[in-house]
Amino acid sequence: MHSTAPAQNASAAQDERGKYSFYYKLFLLYLLNIIDWLCTETLLQSGRFTEINPLMKPFVGGFWSVVIIKGIVPLALVIFCAVVYKLSGSPKSSLVNSILKFGIFIYFAIILWHIFNFVLLFFVF
């Protein structure tokens, strides 16, 4: 009997880490989105760069449309995902975990691209 209790405690601890890991990844994804938004706005304001994302091009210059698309909609999606995750009580999903990791990777790549453009802006132009 005593041998199953540590196994159950270890399993519960692993589930807790998985839950926090999920919320951490959601938070990180949203944070990277906001950093991308701020970097993009800064580079656009320099006048030497243009928006290359074809989905965002129509909204460049419209303050409220960008706030809604880059700030409010992603926040609503993150909250929705967190609530669904909490209500489902589901174990770790490898698909969801893979999607979050992919999104984080993409945003890191975009932010590295922004850093490269900041270097160009301050040292080349």
Tab-separated table of C-alpha atoms in Angstrom:
chain	number	residue	atom	x	y	z
A	1	MET	CA	0.000	0.000	0.000
A	2	HIS	CA	2.731	2.412	0.819
A	3	SER	CA	4.469	1.777	-2.489
A	4	THR	CA	1.534	3.171	-4.536
A	5	ALA	CA	1.272	6.396	-2.551
A	6	PRO	CA	4.652	7.756	-3.700
A	7	ALA	CA	3.799	6.772	-7.270
A	8	GLN	CA	0.488	8.605	-7.032
A	9	ASN	CA	2.183	11.649	-5.502
A	10	ALA	CA	4.790	11.649	-8.275
A	11	SER	CA	2.048	11.407	-10.900
A	12	ALA	CA	0.113	14.281	-9.298
A	13	ALA	CA	3.278	16.390	-9.148
A	14	GLN	CA	3.979	15.668	-12.816
A	15	ASP	CA	0.399	16.679	-13.723
A	16	GLU	CA	0.852	19.946	-11.786
A	17	ARG	CA	4.095	20.679	-13.651
A	18	GLY	CA	2.333	19.918	-16.932
A	19	LYS	CA	-0.480	22.318	-16.046
A	20	TYR	CA	1.921	25.110	-15.151
A	21	SER	CA	3.964	24.336	-18.227
A	22	PHE	CA	0.821	24.737	-20.349
A	23	TYR	CA	-0.048	28.089	-18.773
A	24	TYR	CA	3.579	29.213	-18.994
A	25	LYS	CA	3.663	28.404	-22.711
A	26	LEU	CA	0.394	30.269	-23.274
A	27	PHE	CA	1.737	33.290	-21.402
A	28	LEU	CA	5.042	33.140	-23.289
A	29	LEU	CA	3.250	32.929	-26.628
A	30	TYR	CA	1.151	35.999	-25.789
A	31	LEU	CA	4.187	37.892	-24.478
A	32	LEU	CA	6.131	37.147	-27.662
A	33	ASN	CA	3.125	38.343	-29.683
A	34	ILE	CA	3.163	41.668	-27.807
A	35	ILE	CA	6.943	42.010	-28.263
A	36	ASP	CA	6.492	41.348	-31.994
A	37	TRP	CA	3.782	43.993	-32.135
A	38	LEU	CA	5.895	46.615	-30.358
A	39	CYS	CA	8.968	45.860	-32.463
A	40	THR	CA	6.948	45.985	-35.675
A	41	GLU	CA	5.369	49.308	-34.723
A	42	THR	CA	8.777	50.770	-33.840
A	43	LEU	CA	10.341	49.656	-37.115
A	44	LEU	CA	7.363	50.926	-39.119
A	45	GLN	CA	7.569	54.307	-37.382
A	46	SER	CA	11.178	54.646	-38.554
A	47	GLY	CA	9.883	54.996	-42.101
A	48	ARG	CA	12.556	52.627	-43.426
A	49	PHE	CA	10.574	49.405	-43.070
A	50	THR	CA	7.224	48.158	-44.287
A	51	GLU	CA	4.902	45.441	-43.071
A	52	ILE	CA	5.705	42.182	-44.861
A	53	ASN	CA	2.898	40.106	-43.343
A	54	PRO	CA	0.177	40.101	-46.023
A	55	LEU	CA	-2.504	39.477	-43.394
A	56	MET	CA	-1.517	42.577	-41.423
A	57	LYS	CA	-0.793	44.939	-44.347
A	58	PRO	CA	-4.403	46.170	-44.638
A	59	PHE	CA	-4.429	47.165	-40.965
A	60	VAL	CA	-1.152	49.098	-40.809
A	61	GLY	CA	-1.830	52.681	-39.828
A	62	GLY	CA	-5.131	51.963	-38.112
A	63	PHE	CA	-4.394	52.184	-34.405
A	64	TRP	CA	-7.542	50.514	-33.078
A	65	SER	CA	-7.603	47.774	-35.688
A	66	VAL	CA	-4.019	46.828	-34.792
A	67	VAL	CA	-4.795	46.954	-31.059
A	68	ILE	CA	-7.727	44.616	-31.591
A	69	ILE	CA	-5.872	42.211	-33.914
A	70	LYS	CA	-2.518	42.102	-32.100
A	71	GLY	CA	-3.628	42.686	-28.514
A	72	ILE	CA	-7.235	41.887	-27.749
A	73	VAL	CA	-7.975	38.925	-30.061
A	74	PRO	CA	-4.833	36.974	-29.025
A	75	LEU	CA	-5.560	37.712	-25.357
A	76	ALA	CA	-9.120	36.432	-25.786
A	77	LEU	CA	-7.774	33.275	-27.465
A	78	VAL	CA	-5.251	32.707	-24.671
A	79	ILE	CA	-7.959	33.140	-22.014
A	80	PHE	CA	-10.278	30.837	-23.952
A	81	CYS	CA	-7.561	28.156	-24.218
A	82	ALA	CA	-6.754	28.457	-20.513
A	83	VAL	CA	-10.422	28.140	-19.527
A	84	VAL	CA	-10.998	25.147	-21.810
A	85	TYR	CA	-7.839	23.508	-20.460
A	86	LYS	CA	-8.943	24.149	-16.868
A	87	LEU	CA	-12.496	22.897	-17.421
A	88	SER	CA	-11.446	19.814	-19.335
A	89	GLY	CA	-9.005	18.687	-16.678
A	90	SER	CA	-7.331	16.934	-19.565
A	91	PRO	CA	-3.955	15.319	-19.336
A	92	LYS	CA	-1.121	16.710	-21.391
A	93	SER	CA	-1.996	16.712	-25.059
A	94	SER	CA	0.968	16.154	-27.315
A	95	LEU	CA	-0.804	17.945	-30.180
A	96	VAL	CA	-1.531	21.050	-28.085
A	97	ASN	CA	1.989	20.968	-26.666
A	98	SER	CA	3.458	20.715	-30.174
A	99	ILE	CA	1.319	23.592	-31.447
A	100	LEU	CA	2.377	25.806	-28.533
A	101	LYS	CA	6.052	24.944	-29.031
A	102	PHE	CA	5.762	25.640	-32.772
A	103	GLY	CA	4.103	29.009	-32.137
A	104	ILE	CA	6.791	29.956	-29.623
A	105	PHE	CA	9.510	28.923	-32.077
A	106	ILE	CA	7.947	31.016	-34.863
A	107	TYR	CA	7.660	34.076	-32.631
A	108	PHE	CA	11.272	33.686	-31.474
A	109	ALA	CA	12.321	33.588	-35.140
A	110	ILE	CA	10.267	36.712	-35.881
A	111	ILE	CA	11.783	38.547	-32.914
A	112	LEU	CA	15.277	37.562	-34.053
A	113	TRP	CA	14.371	39.039	-37.433
A	114	HIS	CA	13.283	42.241	-35.653
A	115	ILE	CA	16.599	42.375	-33.790
A	116	PHE	CA	18.441	42.035	-37.101
A	117	ASN	CA	16.347	44.895	-38.508
A	118	PHE	CA	17.063	47.060	-35.447
A	119	VAL	CA	20.777	46.493	-36.038
A	120	LEU	CA	20.301	47.570	-39.663
A	121	LEU	CA	18.303	50.601	-38.575
A	122	PHE	CA	20.818	51.858	-36.044
A	123	PHE	CA	24.108	50.896	-37.664
A	124	VAL	CA	23.570	50.901	-41.416
A	125	PHE	CA	20.991	53.531	-42.264
